[in-house]
Coordinates of C-alpha atoms and ligand atoms in Angstrom, one line a residue:
M106 CA -34.1 11.9 -10.1
V107 CA -34.4 8.9 -7.6
P108 CA -33.3 5.7 -9.3
S109 CA -36.0 3.0 -9.5
P110 CA -35.2 -0.2 -7.5
L111 CA -37.0 -2.1 -10.3
E112 CA -34.8 -0.9 -13.2
G113 CA -31.9 -3.0 -14.6
E114 CA -29.6 -2.3 -17.5
R115 CA -31.8 -4.0 -20.0
I116 CA -35.0 -4.9 -18.2
R117 CA -37.6 -3.3 -15.9
L118 CA -39.8 -5.2 -13.4
R119 CA -43.4 -4.2 -13.0
A120 CA -46.8 -5.6 -11.8
H121 CA -48.7 -7.7 -14.4
E122 CA -51.6 -6.1 -16.3
P123 CA -54.6 -7.9 -17.6
E124 CA -53.4 -7.6 -21.2
D125 CA -50.2 -9.5 -20.3
V126 CA -52.1 -12.8 -19.8
D127 CA -52.5 -13.7 -23.4
R128 CA -48.8 -13.2 -24.1
A129 CA -47.8 -15.1 -21.0
M130 CA -49.9 -18.0 -22.2
L131 CA -47.4 -18.4 -25.1
W132 CA -44.8 -19.7 -22.6
L133 CA -46.8 -20.9 -19.6
N134 CA -47.6 -24.1 -21.5
D135 CA -44.4 -24.3 -23.7
P136 CA -42.6 -27.6 -22.9
E137 CA -39.3 -26.2 -23.9
V138 CA -39.6 -23.3 -21.3
R139 CA -41.3 -25.5 -18.7
Q140 CA -38.9 -28.4 -18.8
F141 CA -36.7 -27.0 -16.0
L142 CA -39.6 -25.6 -13.9
G143 CA -41.4 -27.3 -11.1
R144 CA -45.0 -27.5 -12.3
Q145 CA -45.8 -29.7 -15.3
Y146 CA -49.6 -29.5 -15.3
P147 CA -51.1 -27.2 -17.9
F148 CA -52.3 -23.6 -17.1
S149 CA -55.7 -22.5 -18.2
R150 CA -56.1 -18.9 -19.2
K151 CA -58.2 -18.3 -16.1
E152 CA -55.6 -19.8 -13.8
A153 CA -52.8 -17.9 -15.5
G154 CA -54.8 -14.7 -14.9
E155 CA -55.4 -15.5 -11.2
R156 CA -51.7 -16.3 -10.7
L157 CA -50.3 -13.3 -12.6
L158 CA -52.7 -10.5 -11.7
V159 CA -51.8 -10.3 -8.0
A160 CA -50.4 -7.1 -6.7
P161 CA -46.7 -7.7 -5.7
S162 CA -46.2 -7.7 -1.9
F163 CA -43.9 -9.1 0.7
N164 CA -45.9 -12.3 0.6
A165 CA -45.6 -12.8 -3.1
A166 CA -43.4 -10.4 -4.9
L167 CA -44.2 -11.6 -8.5
F168 CA -43.1 -9.2 -11.3
A169 CA -43.5 -9.0 -15.1
I170 CA -40.1 -8.7 -16.8
V171 CA -40.2 -6.2 -19.6
R172 CA -37.5 -5.2 -22.1
K173 CA -36.5 -1.6 -21.5
E174 CA -35.9 -0.8 -25.2
D175 CA -39.5 -1.4 -26.2
G176 CA -41.5 -2.4 -23.2
L177 CA -42.0 -6.0 -24.5
L178 CA -43.1 -8.5 -21.9
I179 CA -40.5 -11.3 -21.9
G180 CA -41.2 -13.3 -18.7
D181 CA -41.8 -13.2 -15.0
C182 CA -39.8 -13.6 -11.8
G183 CA -40.5 -13.3 -8.1
L184 CA -39.5 -13.8 -4.5
F185 CA -41.9 -16.1 -2.6
D186 CA -42.4 -17.6 0.9
A187 CA -40.7 -14.6 2.5
S188 CA -40.2 -15.1 6.2
P189 CA -40.4 -11.9 8.3
E190 CA -38.4 -13.6 11.1
N191 CA -35.7 -15.3 9.1
R192 CA -35.6 -12.6 6.4
G193 CA -35.3 -15.3 3.7
A194 CA -37.2 -15.9 0.5
T195 CA -37.2 -18.2 -2.5
L196 CA -36.6 -16.9 -6.0
G197 CA -38.2 -18.0 -9.3
I198 CA -37.4 -16.7 -12.8
Q199 CA -38.4 -17.5 -16.4
I200 CA -37.5 -15.7 -19.5
G201 CA -40.5 -17.0 -21.3
D202 CA -39.9 -15.5 -24.7
K203 CA -37.3 -18.0 -26.1
T204 CA -36.1 -15.5 -28.7
C205 CA -34.7 -13.5 -25.8
W206 CA -32.7 -16.4 -24.3
E207 CA -29.0 -15.7 -24.1
G208 CA -29.5 -12.0 -24.5
G209 CA -28.3 -11.0 -21.0
Y210 CA -31.9 -10.5 -19.8
G211 CA -31.8 -13.4 -17.3
T212 CA -28.6 -12.1 -15.7
D213 CA -29.9 -8.5 -15.5
T214 CA -33.2 -9.8 -14.1
M215 CA -31.4 -11.8 -11.4
R216 CA -29.4 -8.8 -10.3
T217 CA -32.4 -6.5 -10.3
L218 CA -34.7 -8.9 -8.4
C219 CA -32.0 -9.7 -5.8
R220 CA -31.3 -6.0 -5.3
F221 CA -35.0 -5.4 -4.8
G222 CA -35.0 -8.3 -2.3
F223 CA -32.2 -7.0 -0.2
D224 CA -32.7 -3.2 -0.5
V225 CA -36.5 -2.9 -0.5
M226 CA -37.8 -6.1 1.2
N227 CA -34.9 -6.1 3.6
L228 CA -34.1 -9.7 3.1
H229 CA -31.0 -11.4 4.5
R230 CA -31.0 -14.5 2.3
I231 CA -32.4 -15.5 -1.1
D232 CA -32.4 -19.1 -2.2
L233 CA -33.6 -21.2 -5.1
H234 CA -33.8 -24.8 -6.5
A235 CA -32.5 -25.6 -9.9
L236 CA -32.6 -28.8 -11.9
A237 CA -28.9 -30.0 -12.0
S238 CA -29.1 -30.3 -15.8
N239 CA -30.2 -26.7 -16.2
E240 CA -26.6 -25.6 -16.8
R241 CA -27.4 -22.2 -18.3
A242 CA -29.5 -21.2 -15.3
I243 CA -26.8 -22.4 -12.8
H244 CA -24.2 -20.5 -14.8
V245 CA -26.2 -17.3 -14.5
Y246 CA -26.9 -17.9 -10.8
E247 CA -23.2 -18.5 -10.0
K248 CA -22.3 -15.4 -12.1
V249 CA -24.4 -13.2 -9.9
G250 CA -23.0 -14.7 -6.7
L251 CA -25.3 -17.6 -5.6
Q252 CA -23.5 -20.5 -4.1
R253 CA -24.3 -24.2 -4.5
E254 CA -25.3 -25.2 -1.0
A255 CA -26.7 -28.8 -1.3
V256 CA -27.8 -31.4 -3.7
L257 CA -31.2 -33.1 -3.3
R258 CA -30.5 -36.4 -4.9
E259 CA -33.0 -37.7 -7.5
A260 CA -35.6 -35.2 -6.2
M261 CA -37.4 -34.5 -9.5
F262 CA -38.9 -37.0 -11.9
R263 CA -38.6 -35.6 -15.5
F264 CA -38.3 -37.2 -18.9
G265 CA -38.8 -40.6 -17.6
R266 CA -36.1 -40.6 -14.9
Y267 CA -35.1 -38.9 -11.6
H268 CA -32.9 -35.8 -11.6
D269 CA -30.9 -34.1 -8.9
I270 CA -31.9 -30.7 -7.7
V271 CA -29.2 -28.1 -6.7
V272 CA -30.0 -25.8 -3.8
M273 CA -28.4 -22.4 -4.2
G274 CA -28.3 -19.4 -1.9
L275 CA -27.2 -15.8 -1.7
L276 CA -26.7 -13.8 1.5
R277 CA -26.9 -10.0 1.7
G278 CA -23.7 -8.5 0.5
E279 CA -22.8 -11.4 -1.8
L280 CA -24.5 -10.1 -5.0
V281 CA -22.0 -9.8 -7.8
E282 CA -22.8 -6.7 -9.8
G283 CA -21.3 -6.0 -13.2
P284 CA -21.7 -6.2 -16.9
R285 CA -23.4 -9.3 -18.4
Ligands
COA474 C1 -32.2 -19.6 -17.3 C2 -32.6 -18.3 -17.8 C3 -33.3 -17.5 -16.8 C4 -31.3 -17.5 -18.2 O1 -31.7 -16.3 -18.8 P1 -30.9 -15.8 -20.1 O2 -31.4 -14.5 -20.5 O3 -31.1 -16.9 -21.2 O4 -29.4 -15.8 -19.6 P2 -28.3 -14.7 -20.0 O5 -28.3 -14.4 -21.4 O6 -28.3 -13.6 -19.0 O7 -27.0 -15.5 -19.7 C5 -26.8 -16.8 -20.2 C6 -25.4 -17.3 -19.8 O8 -25.5 -18.8 -19.8 C7 -24.4 -19.3 -20.6 N1 -24.8 -20.6 -21.1 C8 -25.6 -20.9 -22.1 N2 -25.8 -22.2 -22.2 C9 -25.0 -22.8 -21.2 C10 -24.7 -24.1 -20.8 N3 -25.3 -25.2 -21.4 N4 -23.9 -24.3 -19.8 C11 -23.3 -23.2 -19.1 N5 -23.5 -21.9 -19.5 C12 -24.4 -21.7 -20.5 C13 -24.2 -18.2 -21.6 O9 -22.9 -18.3 -22.2 C14 -24.3 -16.9 -20.8 O10 -23.2 -16.7 -20.0 P3 -22.2 -15.4 -20.2 O11 -23.1 -14.2 -20.1 O12 -21.3 -15.5 -19.0 O13 -21.6 -15.6 -21.5 C15 -33.5 -18.4 -19.1 O14 -32.8 -19.0 -20.1 C16 -34.8 -19.1 -18.9 O15 -35.7 -18.5 -18.3 N6 -34.9 -20.4 -19.2 C17 -36.2 -21.2 -19.1 C18 -36.8 -21.3 -17.7 C19 -35.7 -21.6 -16.7 O16 -34.9 -22.5 -16.9 N7 -35.8 -20.9 -15.5 C20 -34.9 -21.2 -14.4 C21 -35.4 -22.3 -13.5 S1 -34.3 -22.7 -12.2

């Protein structure tokens, strides 16, 4: 059987379905999940549907993250702003179900999504922005091979003060595979 490029050890990536929207609303407006993410304005259910129910493509490769053992939707991830000339894209990830944090799902999702980016989308480079205080996320990114490339000083206003943003990048061939 041909292995699916969307299968990890513990998670599987798939397109969103209409019935995912209600569950995704649980975390799209959860301040604890959103504190490290860019957008702070609330999502309506209509807007959440419009954002999630888009067929993944080179222009916006957004995926639902589901747990393999039971098919439970636990978050979303994607590769955005892909450039056909430069072969680069920007990665986003959220394990929205907080009960799943620290279960290895983020690491597995990162590896699966980056493999998809390199092997299927034929990317050369994947990058992302992380709030400097998001130590868990940065730990996961470094574990799978992303390098700290720059710091955008005081680039994000959050919790009443400015925070640094870390720019991280991964080139084709640098992905670190392995157990959690
Ligand atoms: C960041 C996120 C994707 C990580 O996913 P996860 O499933 O919780 O991560 P994993 O279980 O795969 O790995 C967590 C790792 O971080 C480590 N960790 C936890 N807290 C940490 C901290 N404060 N500092 C450093 N490392 C930490 C764990 O020990 C574990 O490392 P290990 O596997 O080497 O022991 C997830 O927590 C999440 O979506 N958070 C909310 C949204 C978010 O921050 N998105 C990223 C925006 S840039």
